[in-house]
Protein backbone atom coordinates (compact mmCIF):
# COMPACT_ATOMS: atom_id res chain seq x y z
CA UNK A 1 45.77 -36.84 103.49
CA UNK A 2 45.94 -36.36 99.71
CA UNK A 3 42.96 -37.62 97.72
CA UNK A 4 43.25 -40.67 95.45
CA UNK A 5 43.30 -40.38 91.66
CA UNK A 6 39.72 -40.01 90.53
CA UNK A 7 38.06 -42.45 88.10
CA UNK A 8 35.51 -40.14 86.53
CA UNK A 9 33.92 -43.05 84.60
CA UNK A 10 32.88 -44.58 87.89
CA UNK A 11 32.12 -41.37 89.80
CA UNK A 12 28.47 -41.23 88.71
CA UNK A 13 27.81 -44.72 90.05
CA UNK A 14 29.43 -43.76 93.35
CA UNK A 15 27.30 -40.61 93.65
CA UNK A 16 23.98 -42.23 92.70
CA UNK A 17 23.13 -44.07 95.96
CA UNK A 18 23.72 -40.92 98.06
CA UNK A 19 21.34 -38.90 95.92
CA UNK A 20 18.52 -41.35 96.51
CA UNK A 21 19.06 -43.63 93.54
CA UNK A 22 17.74 -43.44 89.99
CA UNK A 23 14.14 -43.39 91.17
CA UNK A 24 14.78 -40.06 92.95
CA UNK A 25 16.02 -38.26 89.83
CA UNK A 26 13.36 -36.36 87.91
CA UNK A 27 15.77 -34.68 85.45
CA UNK A 28 19.53 -34.53 84.93
CA UNK A 29 21.54 -31.99 82.93
CA UNK A 30 25.00 -30.53 83.12
CA UNK A 31 26.89 -27.32 82.37
CA UNK A 32 30.62 -26.71 82.02
CA UNK A 33 31.47 -27.87 85.54
CA UNK A 34 28.32 -29.14 87.29
CA UNK A 35 25.87 -31.99 87.34
CA UNK A 36 22.43 -30.41 87.70
CA UNK A 37 19.71 -32.56 89.27
CA UNK A 38 16.02 -31.99 89.68
CA UNK A 39 15.09 -34.35 92.45
CA UNK A 40 11.74 -35.79 93.54
CA UNK A 41 12.66 -35.90 97.21
CA UNK A 42 15.46 -33.62 98.45
CA UNK A 43 15.19 -34.86 102.02
CA UNK A 44 16.74 -38.28 101.38
CA UNK A 45 19.96 -36.89 99.85
CA UNK A 46 23.14 -37.45 101.92
CA UNK A 47 25.03 -34.16 101.22
CA UNK A 48 27.91 -34.85 103.61
CA UNK A 49 28.69 -38.19 101.97
CA UNK A 50 28.54 -36.68 98.50
CA UNK A 51 30.96 -33.88 99.52
CA UNK A 52 33.38 -36.51 100.87
CA UNK A 53 33.63 -38.37 97.55
CA UNK A 54 36.93 -37.98 95.69
CA UNK A 55 36.23 -35.98 92.55
CA UNK A 56 33.39 -33.94 94.03
CA UNK A 57 34.51 -30.31 94.51
CA UNK A 58 31.39 -29.01 96.23
CA UNK A 59 27.61 -29.27 96.41
CA UNK A 60 25.28 -26.30 95.81
CA UNK A 61 21.55 -25.90 95.92
CA UNK A 62 20.20 -23.07 93.80
CA UNK A 63 17.90 -22.21 90.90
CA UNK A 64 15.63 -25.07 91.93
CA UNK A 65 18.35 -27.60 91.27
CA UNK A 66 20.67 -29.81 93.29
CA UNK A 67 24.08 -29.14 91.79
CA UNK A 68 27.23 -31.29 92.21
CA UNK A 69 30.37 -29.46 91.11
CA UNK A 70 32.81 -31.83 89.33
CA UNK A 71 34.99 -29.51 87.26
CA UNK A 72 36.05 -29.88 83.66
CA UNK A 73 35.50 -33.66 83.72
CA UNK A 74 31.77 -33.24 84.26
CA UNK A 75 30.78 -34.52 80.78
CA UNK A 76 32.49 -37.88 81.46
CA UNK A 77 30.61 -38.24 84.73
CA UNK A 78 27.35 -37.16 83.06
CA UNK A 79 27.66 -39.78 80.33
CA UNK A 80 28.53 -42.58 82.70
CA UNK A 81 25.68 -41.59 85.04
CA UNK A 82 23.22 -41.46 82.13
CA UNK A 83 24.25 -44.98 81.09
CA UNK A 84 23.43 -46.17 84.59
CA UNK A 85 20.11 -44.35 84.60
CA UNK A 86 19.13 -45.67 81.16
CA UNK A 87 19.83 -49.22 82.24
CA UNK A 88 17.84 -48.75 85.43
CA UNK A 89 14.35 -50.13 85.90
CA UNK A 90 13.22 -46.57 86.72
CA UNK A 91 13.03 -44.22 83.76
CA UNK A 92 14.68 -40.84 84.12
CA UNK A 93 11.42 -39.19 83.20
CA UNK A 94 8.39 -37.91 85.05
CA UNK A 95 5.65 -40.52 85.08
CA UNK A 96 3.07 -38.67 87.11
CA UNK A 97 2.53 -35.38 88.83
CA UNK A 98 3.29 -37.06 92.18
CA UNK A 99 6.75 -37.88 90.92
CA UNK A 100 7.58 -34.30 90.10
CA UNK A 101 9.82 -32.20 92.36
CA UNK A 102 8.31 -30.07 95.07
CA UNK A 103 6.96 -26.67 93.97
CA UNK A 104 9.70 -24.08 93.56
CA UNK A 105 9.75 -20.34 94.11
CA UNK A 106 9.41 -17.99 91.15
CA UNK A 107 13.14 -17.17 91.25
CA UNK A 108 14.04 -20.85 91.32
CA UNK A 109 11.74 -21.61 88.40
CA UNK A 110 13.22 -18.68 86.40
CA UNK A 111 16.82 -19.73 87.01
CA UNK A 112 16.03 -23.35 86.27
CA UNK A 113 14.40 -22.31 82.97
CA UNK A 114 17.37 -20.15 81.95
CA UNK A 115 20.00 -22.82 82.73
CA UNK A 116 18.04 -25.62 81.01
CA UNK A 117 17.41 -23.62 77.83
CA UNK A 118 20.84 -21.99 77.45
CA UNK A 119 23.19 -24.72 78.70
CA UNK A 120 22.98 -27.02 75.60
CA UNK A 121 23.98 -24.22 73.21
CA UNK A 122 27.16 -23.22 75.07
CA UNK A 123 29.57 -25.59 73.25
CA UNK A 124 28.42 -24.34 69.82
CA UNK A 125 28.55 -20.70 70.86
CA UNK A 126 31.96 -21.18 72.54
CA UNK A 127 33.43 -22.92 69.46
CA UNK A 128 32.10 -20.30 67.12
CA UNK A 129 33.32 -17.50 69.40
CA UNK A 130 36.83 -18.88 69.49
CA UNK A 131 36.89 -19.06 65.69
CA UNK A 132 35.86 -15.37 65.63
CA UNK A 133 38.65 -14.59 68.12
CA UNK A 134 41.23 -16.40 65.94
CA UNK A 135 39.97 -14.54 62.87
CA UNK A 136 40.27 -11.24 64.74
CA UNK A 137 43.91 -12.00 65.57
CA UNK A 138 44.63 -12.98 61.95
CA UNK A 139 43.06 -9.71 60.71
CA UNK A 140 44.87 -7.64 63.31
CA UNK A 141 48.25 -9.13 62.31
CA UNK A 142 47.33 -8.85 58.60
CA UNK A 143 47.85 -12.64 58.26
CA UNK A 144 44.60 -12.98 56.26
CA UNK A 145 42.99 -10.93 53.53
CA UNK A 146 39.47 -9.89 54.50
CA UNK A 147 38.50 -9.73 50.84
CA UNK A 148 39.63 -13.30 50.12
CA UNK A 149 37.56 -16.49 50.03
CA UNK A 150 39.41 -18.06 52.98
CA UNK A 151 38.31 -15.28 55.28
CA UNK A 152 34.81 -15.33 53.78
CA UNK A 153 34.38 -19.07 54.46
CA UNK A 154 35.89 -19.04 57.93
CA UNK A 155 33.73 -16.04 58.87
CA UNK A 156 30.69 -17.92 57.56
CA UNK A 157 31.56 -20.91 59.77
CA UNK A 158 31.94 -18.64 62.81
CA UNK A 159 28.61 -16.89 62.12
CA UNK A 160 26.56 -20.06 61.72
CA UNK A 161 25.88 -20.67 65.44
CA UNK A 162 24.81 -17.05 65.92
CA UNK A 163 22.65 -16.84 62.77
CA UNK A 164 20.93 -20.13 63.60
CA UNK A 165 20.76 -19.34 67.33
CA UNK A 166 16.97 -19.94 67.39
CA UNK A 167 17.62 -23.57 66.41
CA UNK A 168 20.09 -24.01 69.26
CA UNK A 169 17.68 -22.43 71.71
CA UNK A 170 14.80 -24.48 70.34
CA UNK A 171 16.51 -27.65 71.52
CA UNK A 172 17.11 -26.34 75.03
CA UNK A 173 13.56 -24.92 75.25
CA UNK A 174 12.14 -28.31 74.17
CA UNK A 175 14.02 -29.98 77.03
CA UNK A 176 12.60 -27.46 79.47
CA UNK A 177 9.03 -27.48 78.26
CA UNK A 178 9.05 -31.22 77.66
CA UNK A 179 8.07 -31.35 73.99
CA UNK A 180 9.56 -32.93 70.88
CA UNK A 181 12.93 -31.18 70.22
CA UNK A 182 12.89 -32.15 66.51
CA UNK A 183 9.60 -30.40 66.04
CA UNK A 184 10.93 -27.42 68.00
CA UNK A 185 14.01 -27.17 65.71
CA UNK A 186 11.66 -27.48 62.74
CA UNK A 187 9.69 -24.47 64.01
CA UNK A 188 12.92 -22.51 64.36
CA UNK A 189 13.55 -23.47 60.73
CA UNK A 190 10.24 -21.91 59.80
CA UNK A 191 11.34 -18.56 61.30
CA UNK A 192 14.71 -18.78 59.46
CA UNK A 193 13.48 -20.18 56.10
CA UNK A 194 15.00 -18.46 53.03
CA UNK A 195 11.49 -17.87 51.68
CA UNK A 196 10.61 -15.93 54.85
CA UNK A 197 13.81 -13.96 54.67
CA UNK A 198 13.00 -13.10 51.06
CA UNK A 199 9.63 -11.72 52.24
CA UNK A 200 11.41 -9.72 54.96
CA UNK A 201 13.87 -8.28 52.49
CA UNK A 202 11.22 -7.58 49.80
CA UNK A 203 9.34 -4.32 49.36
CA UNK A 204 5.84 -5.78 49.37
CA UNK A 205 3.45 -6.30 52.28
CA UNK A 206 2.54 -9.92 53.03
CA UNK A 207 -0.46 -11.56 54.65
CA UNK A 208 -1.58 -14.96 55.90
CA UNK A 209 -5.29 -15.84 55.83
CA UNK A 210 -5.91 -12.14 55.09
CA UNK A 211 -4.10 -11.16 58.30
CA UNK A 212 -1.17 -8.79 57.71
CA UNK A 213 2.21 -10.28 58.62
CA UNK A 214 4.81 -8.38 60.58
CA UNK A 215 7.97 -9.13 58.60
CA UNK A 216 10.86 -9.66 61.01
CA UNK A 217 14.29 -11.19 60.56
CA UNK A 218 14.53 -13.80 63.33
CA UNK A 219 18.16 -14.79 62.73
CA UNK A 220 20.10 -14.47 65.95
CA UNK A 221 16.95 -13.77 68.01
CA UNK A 222 16.35 -15.20 71.44
CA UNK A 223 12.83 -14.71 72.83
CA UNK A 224 10.67 -15.46 69.72
CA UNK A 225 11.70 -19.12 69.55
CA UNK A 226 11.58 -19.62 73.32
CA UNK A 227 7.97 -18.34 73.47
CA UNK A 228 7.15 -20.35 70.33
CA UNK A 229 8.37 -23.61 71.87
CA UNK A 230 6.44 -22.88 75.08
CA UNK A 231 3.25 -22.51 73.01
CA UNK A 232 4.25 -25.70 71.08
CA UNK A 233 4.36 -27.64 74.35
CA UNK A 234 0.61 -26.93 74.93
CA UNK A 235 -0.46 -27.61 71.30
CA UNK A 236 1.57 -30.82 71.23
CA UNK A 237 -0.05 -32.13 74.41
CA UNK A 238 -3.52 -31.44 73.03
CA UNK A 239 -2.63 -32.99 69.68
CA UNK A 240 -1.41 -36.11 71.52
CA UNK A 241 -4.49 -36.26 73.72
CA UNK A 242 -7.14 -35.87 71.03
CA UNK A 243 -5.52 -37.62 68.02
CA UNK A 244 -6.82 -41.14 67.40
CA UNK A 245 -4.15 -43.73 68.24
CA UNK A 246 -4.28 -45.20 64.71
CA UNK A 247 -3.24 -41.96 63.00
CA UNK A 248 -1.48 -40.12 65.84
CA UNK A 249 1.90 -40.81 64.27
CA UNK A 250 1.26 -38.22 61.61
CA UNK A 251 -1.58 -36.10 63.00
CA UNK A 252 0.32 -35.10 66.12
CA UNK A 253 3.33 -33.54 64.27
CA UNK A 254 1.02 -32.17 61.55
CA UNK A 255 -1.16 -30.26 64.06
CA UNK A 256 1.85 -29.18 66.13
CA UNK A 257 3.93 -27.83 63.26
CA UNK A 258 1.00 -26.28 61.35
CA UNK A 259 -0.76 -24.51 64.27
CA UNK A 260 2.40 -23.45 66.08
CA UNK A 261 4.12 -22.31 62.86
CA UNK A 262 1.12 -20.15 61.88
CA UNK A 263 0.85 -18.67 65.35
CA UNK A 264 4.65 -18.00 65.41
CA UNK A 265 4.56 -16.07 62.18
CA UNK A 266 1.40 -14.14 62.89
CA UNK A 267 1.66 -13.29 66.59
CA UNK A 268 4.34 -14.99 68.72
CA UNK A 269 7.35 -14.02 66.60
CA UNK A 270 6.59 -10.31 66.32
CA UNK A 271 5.78 -10.13 70.06
CA UNK A 272 8.96 -11.97 71.00
CA UNK A 273 11.01 -9.83 68.64
CA UNK A 274 9.64 -6.62 70.19
CA UNK A 275 10.41 -7.87 73.72
CA UNK A 276 13.85 -8.96 72.46
CA UNK A 277 14.60 -5.48 71.18
CA UNK A 278 13.29 -3.79 74.37
CA UNK A 279 15.51 -5.88 76.64
CA UNK A 280 18.57 -5.46 74.50
CA UNK A 281 18.00 -1.70 74.12
CA UNK A 282 17.42 -1.29 77.86
CA UNK A 283 20.76 -2.99 78.52
CA UNK A 284 22.48 -0.74 75.98
CA UNK A 285 20.97 2.40 77.58
CA UNK A 286 22.04 1.29 81.03
CA UNK A 287 25.58 0.74 79.76
CA UNK A 288 25.56 4.21 78.14
CA UNK A 289 24.33 6.00 81.27
CA UNK A 290 26.17 4.11 84.06
CA UNK A 291 28.68 1.94 82.17
CA UNK A 292 30.49 0.96 85.39
CA UNK A 293 27.47 -0.41 87.31
CA UNK A 294 26.90 -3.84 85.74
CA UNK A 295 30.60 -4.77 85.48
CA UNK A 296 31.07 -3.63 89.15
CA UNK A 297 28.17 -5.82 90.29
CA UNK A 298 29.24 -8.80 88.15
CA UNK A 299 32.85 -8.44 89.16
CA UNK A 300 32.07 -8.28 92.88
CA UNK A 301 29.08 -10.66 93.09
CA UNK A 302 29.93 -13.38 90.59
CA UNK A 303 31.23 -15.67 93.39
CA UNK A 304 27.97 -15.25 95.31
CA UNK A 305 25.98 -15.88 92.10
CA UNK A 306 27.91 -19.13 91.66
CA UNK A 307 27.22 -20.06 95.26
CA UNK A 308 23.50 -19.41 94.94
CA UNK A 309 23.09 -20.86 91.44
CA UNK A 310 22.06 -17.52 89.89
CA UNK A 311 25.08 -17.06 87.67
CA UNK A 312 22.97 -17.63 84.50
CA UNK A 313 20.64 -14.71 85.25
CA UNK A 314 22.13 -12.29 82.69
CA UNK A 315 22.92 -14.88 79.98
CA UNK A 316 19.78 -14.15 77.93
CA UNK A 317 20.54 -10.43 77.81
CA UNK A 318 24.18 -11.11 76.90
CA UNK A 319 23.01 -13.46 74.15
CA UNK A 320 20.63 -10.85 72.79
CA UNK A 321 23.39 -8.20 72.82
CA UNK A 322 25.83 -10.42 70.90
CA UNK A 323 23.17 -11.30 68.36
CA UNK A 324 22.12 -7.67 67.88
CA UNK A 325 25.44 -5.80 68.29
CA UNK A 326 28.14 -8.40 67.70
CA UNK A 327 29.41 -7.87 71.31
CA UNK A 328 28.06 -7.85 74.83
CA UNK A 329 28.74 -5.76 77.95
CA UNK A 330 26.65 -7.25 80.71
CA UNK A 331 28.44 -10.59 81.40
CA UNK A 332 31.93 -10.77 79.92
CA UNK A 333 33.74 -7.68 81.33
CA UNK A 334 32.60 -8.26 84.95
CA UNK A 335 33.25 -12.00 84.68
CA UNK A 336 36.79 -11.37 83.44
CA UNK A 337 37.48 -9.17 86.46
CA UNK A 338 35.90 -11.68 88.83
CA UNK A 339 37.72 -14.74 87.42
CA UNK A 340 41.13 -13.07 87.48
CA UNK A 341 40.50 -11.72 90.99
CA UNK A 342 39.52 -15.20 92.16
CA UNK A 343 42.84 -16.47 90.84
CA UNK A 344 44.79 -13.63 92.48
CA UNK A 345 43.15 -14.13 95.90
CA UNK A 346 43.79 -17.89 95.75
CA UNK A 347 47.43 -17.60 94.66
CA UNK A 348 48.00 -15.29 97.58
CA UNK A 349 46.89 -18.16 99.83
CA UNK A 350 49.32 -20.50 97.99
CA UNK A 351 52.17 -18.07 98.72
CA UNK A 352 51.22 -17.66 102.37
CA UNK A 353 50.19 -21.23 103.27
CA UNK A 354 52.58 -23.39 105.30
CA UNK A 355 50.56 -26.61 104.88
CA UNK A 356 51.84 -28.44 101.80
CA UNK A 357 48.45 -29.81 100.72
CA UNK A 358 46.75 -26.40 101.03
CA UNK A 359 49.63 -24.75 99.17
CA UNK A 360 49.37 -27.21 96.29
CA UNK A 361 45.57 -26.94 96.16
CA UNK A 362 45.61 -23.12 96.15
CA UNK A 363 48.41 -22.98 93.51
CA UNK A 364 46.66 -25.36 91.10
CA UNK A 365 43.12 -23.99 91.50
CA UNK A 366 44.38 -20.40 91.51
CA UNK A 367 46.05 -20.97 88.15
CA UNK A 368 42.87 -22.66 86.82
CA UNK A 369 40.85 -19.61 87.91
CA UNK A 370 43.14 -17.34 85.87
CA UNK A 371 42.25 -19.49 82.88
CA UNK A 372 38.50 -18.91 83.50
CA UNK A 373 37.39 -21.98 85.56
CA UNK A 374 36.84 -20.67 89.10
CA UNK A 375 34.74 -23.31 90.85
CA UNK A 376 37.70 -25.40 92.13
CA UNK A 377 39.26 -22.24 93.55
CA UNK A 378 36.03 -20.84 94.89
CA UNK A 379 34.79 -24.03 96.64
CA UNK A 380 38.14 -25.59 97.37
CA UNK A 381 39.85 -22.55 98.92
CA UNK A 382 38.22 -19.13 99.14
CA UNK A 383 34.82 -20.16 100.52
CA UNK A 384 36.45 -22.33 103.19
CA UNK A 385 38.87 -19.56 104.31
CA UNK A 386 36.34 -16.75 103.75
CA UNK A 387 38.76 -13.80 103.75
CA UNK A 388 40.16 -14.68 100.29
CA UNK A 389 36.58 -14.65 99.05
CA UNK A 390 36.17 -11.13 100.36
CA UNK A 391 39.45 -10.15 98.67
CA UNK A 392 38.30 -11.70 95.39
CA UNK A 393 35.05 -9.74 95.52
CA UNK A 394 36.91 -6.48 96.21
CA UNK A 395 39.36 -7.13 93.41
CA UNK A 396 36.63 -8.15 91.00
CA UNK A 397 34.55 -5.08 91.86
CA UNK A 398 37.40 -2.63 91.33
CA UNK A 399 38.45 -4.34 88.14
CA UNK A 400 34.83 -4.29 87.01
CA UNK A 401 34.65 -0.54 87.56
CA UNK A 402 37.61 -0.03 85.23
CA UNK A 403 36.12 -2.43 82.67
CA UNK A 404 32.88 -0.46 82.64
CA UNK A 405 34.40 2.98 82.57
CA UNK A 406 36.73 1.93 79.66
CA UNK A 407 33.81 0.53 77.69
CA UNK A 408 35.19 -3.03 77.62
CA UNK A 409 33.10 -5.49 75.57
CA UNK A 410 33.30 -9.19 74.86
CA UNK A 411 32.87 -10.33 71.24
CA UNK A 412 32.18 -14.02 71.84
CA UNK A 413 30.81 -16.43 74.44
CA UNK A 414 33.82 -17.99 76.20
CA UNK A 415 34.46 -18.15 79.95
CA UNK A 416 36.76 -15.09 80.39
CA UNK A 417 40.33 -15.75 81.47
CA UNK A 418 43.89 -15.32 80.25
CA UNK A 419 43.60 -17.96 77.47
CA UNK A 420 40.30 -16.42 76.31
CA UNK A 421 41.63 -12.82 76.00
CA UNK A 422 41.37 -13.04 72.20
CA UNK A 423 37.56 -12.76 72.53
CA UNK A 424 38.17 -9.20 73.54
CA UNK A 425 39.88 -8.41 70.24
CA UNK A 426 37.58 -6.58 67.84
CA UNK A 427 37.03 -3.39 65.85
CA UNK A 428 38.35 -1.20 68.61
CA UNK A 429 42.11 -2.01 68.98
CA UNK A 430 42.10 -0.56 72.53
CA UNK A 431 39.51 -3.09 73.72
CA UNK A 432 42.09 -5.83 74.27
CA UNK A 433 44.33 -3.29 76.05
CA UNK A 434 41.49 -2.44 78.42
CA UNK A 435 40.93 -6.21 78.99
CA UNK A 436 44.57 -6.69 79.95
CA UNK A 437 44.49 -3.64 82.30
CA UNK A 438 41.30 -5.06 83.86
CA UNK A 439 43.16 -8.31 84.54
CA UNK A 440 46.10 -6.49 86.09
CA UNK A 441 43.93 -4.37 88.35
CA UNK A 442 41.71 -7.29 89.45
CA UNK A 443 44.65 -9.62 90.12
CA UNK A 444 46.73 -7.06 91.97
CA UNK A 445 44.00 -5.85 94.26
CA UNK A 446 42.72 -9.29 95.09
CA UNK A 447 46.20 -10.73 95.62
CA UNK A 448 47.32 -7.87 97.94
CA UNK A 449 44.08 -7.78 99.94
CA UNK A 450 43.98 -11.58 100.30
CA UNK A 451 47.65 -11.73 101.37
CA UNK A 452 47.21 -9.21 104.18
CA UNK A 453 43.80 -10.10 105.53
CA UNK A 454 43.90 -13.89 105.33
CA UNK A 455 44.91 -15.69 108.49
CA UNK A 456 45.89 -19.28 107.94
CA UNK A 457 46.05 -21.53 110.99
């Protein structure tokens, strides 16, 4: 029987009782398609009832989070659910250590940290990336003069999110490390202040309290601000604990900004910058030596990473690469192959299915996968039938090999798909050609394999 039309405004209220109520939620965030819960007691969650709710695509546990996949309407559900939580008697905040979630494994803590820090910045990076893609098309078609003020201003707008990346990351890091996000953003401003940049660009050595400063440009950096906010979280707690109540309003931010800012400029920033460069350089070397390996693994294993909640694992490296090189090779090429292969495998099911409901589901979700949103296809069709999932992994892997061998790169952070192909337009005019060929290979292999190995009852 076909599902009813979903009211996404009410979906959060419908889900809430089955997840244990507001009092069972320690923290709630969301990404492009998922509600991400950190729960106090996982045992009381009714997973089967949640899966049966109209509007819920699937439920996944991974990265230390309980994830409910909604699709592109997730923000509507998130906002409505937050309104319910904020009006509840129970605050959506930890009140004691006993209320915190059960201890997680090291991998779960790592994945949870990555997703919490990087998820909030995605809209800004995506928007800026699409502006860059549009500019690339305008330059390629000679529709805009690169020496004119129009190009200059539009390019400036597209660069802002990448230049001020530490500020975007500061907000996400503050959410993760549970400290004041405004103070965190202020500390990012310290690292990016024009006076500091003037010191970096100058020819003279500089010191602070007679300690020599390592002059580093932190624009577009990733690790320095994340480590800085982590240190801030400890200093802020101590400032809160030991400041007299009467003057805490100004002593707490004073101590936090002053001490953390000094430590950031003297020690944390240079250390984070060095680690940042090491990680980005290691990724570049790996791409130079075995260029096919990472796109192969990403193309083949992306569905499994989505299933296990580890899809964010390479996001920090990709972010570092884009900030340092202007493009990245670790996420985008393999994800393009995987997304298109997922669409191909699912559309083969649509062609082969006799059941009208399955045919419609596979056709709509397969098309959506080609556009870069694969969860409806993955959880609605390929995981349930299994063999199309295998076909998608084969197609994604083979497409990923071509992407790697051809040197395909992605110039901006947008979920790869047919509508996002402009993010593969850049200095190398053949890059977009290689992206299109990657799509053709991935789709064809996945479609053919899925069509012949899938048995539909």
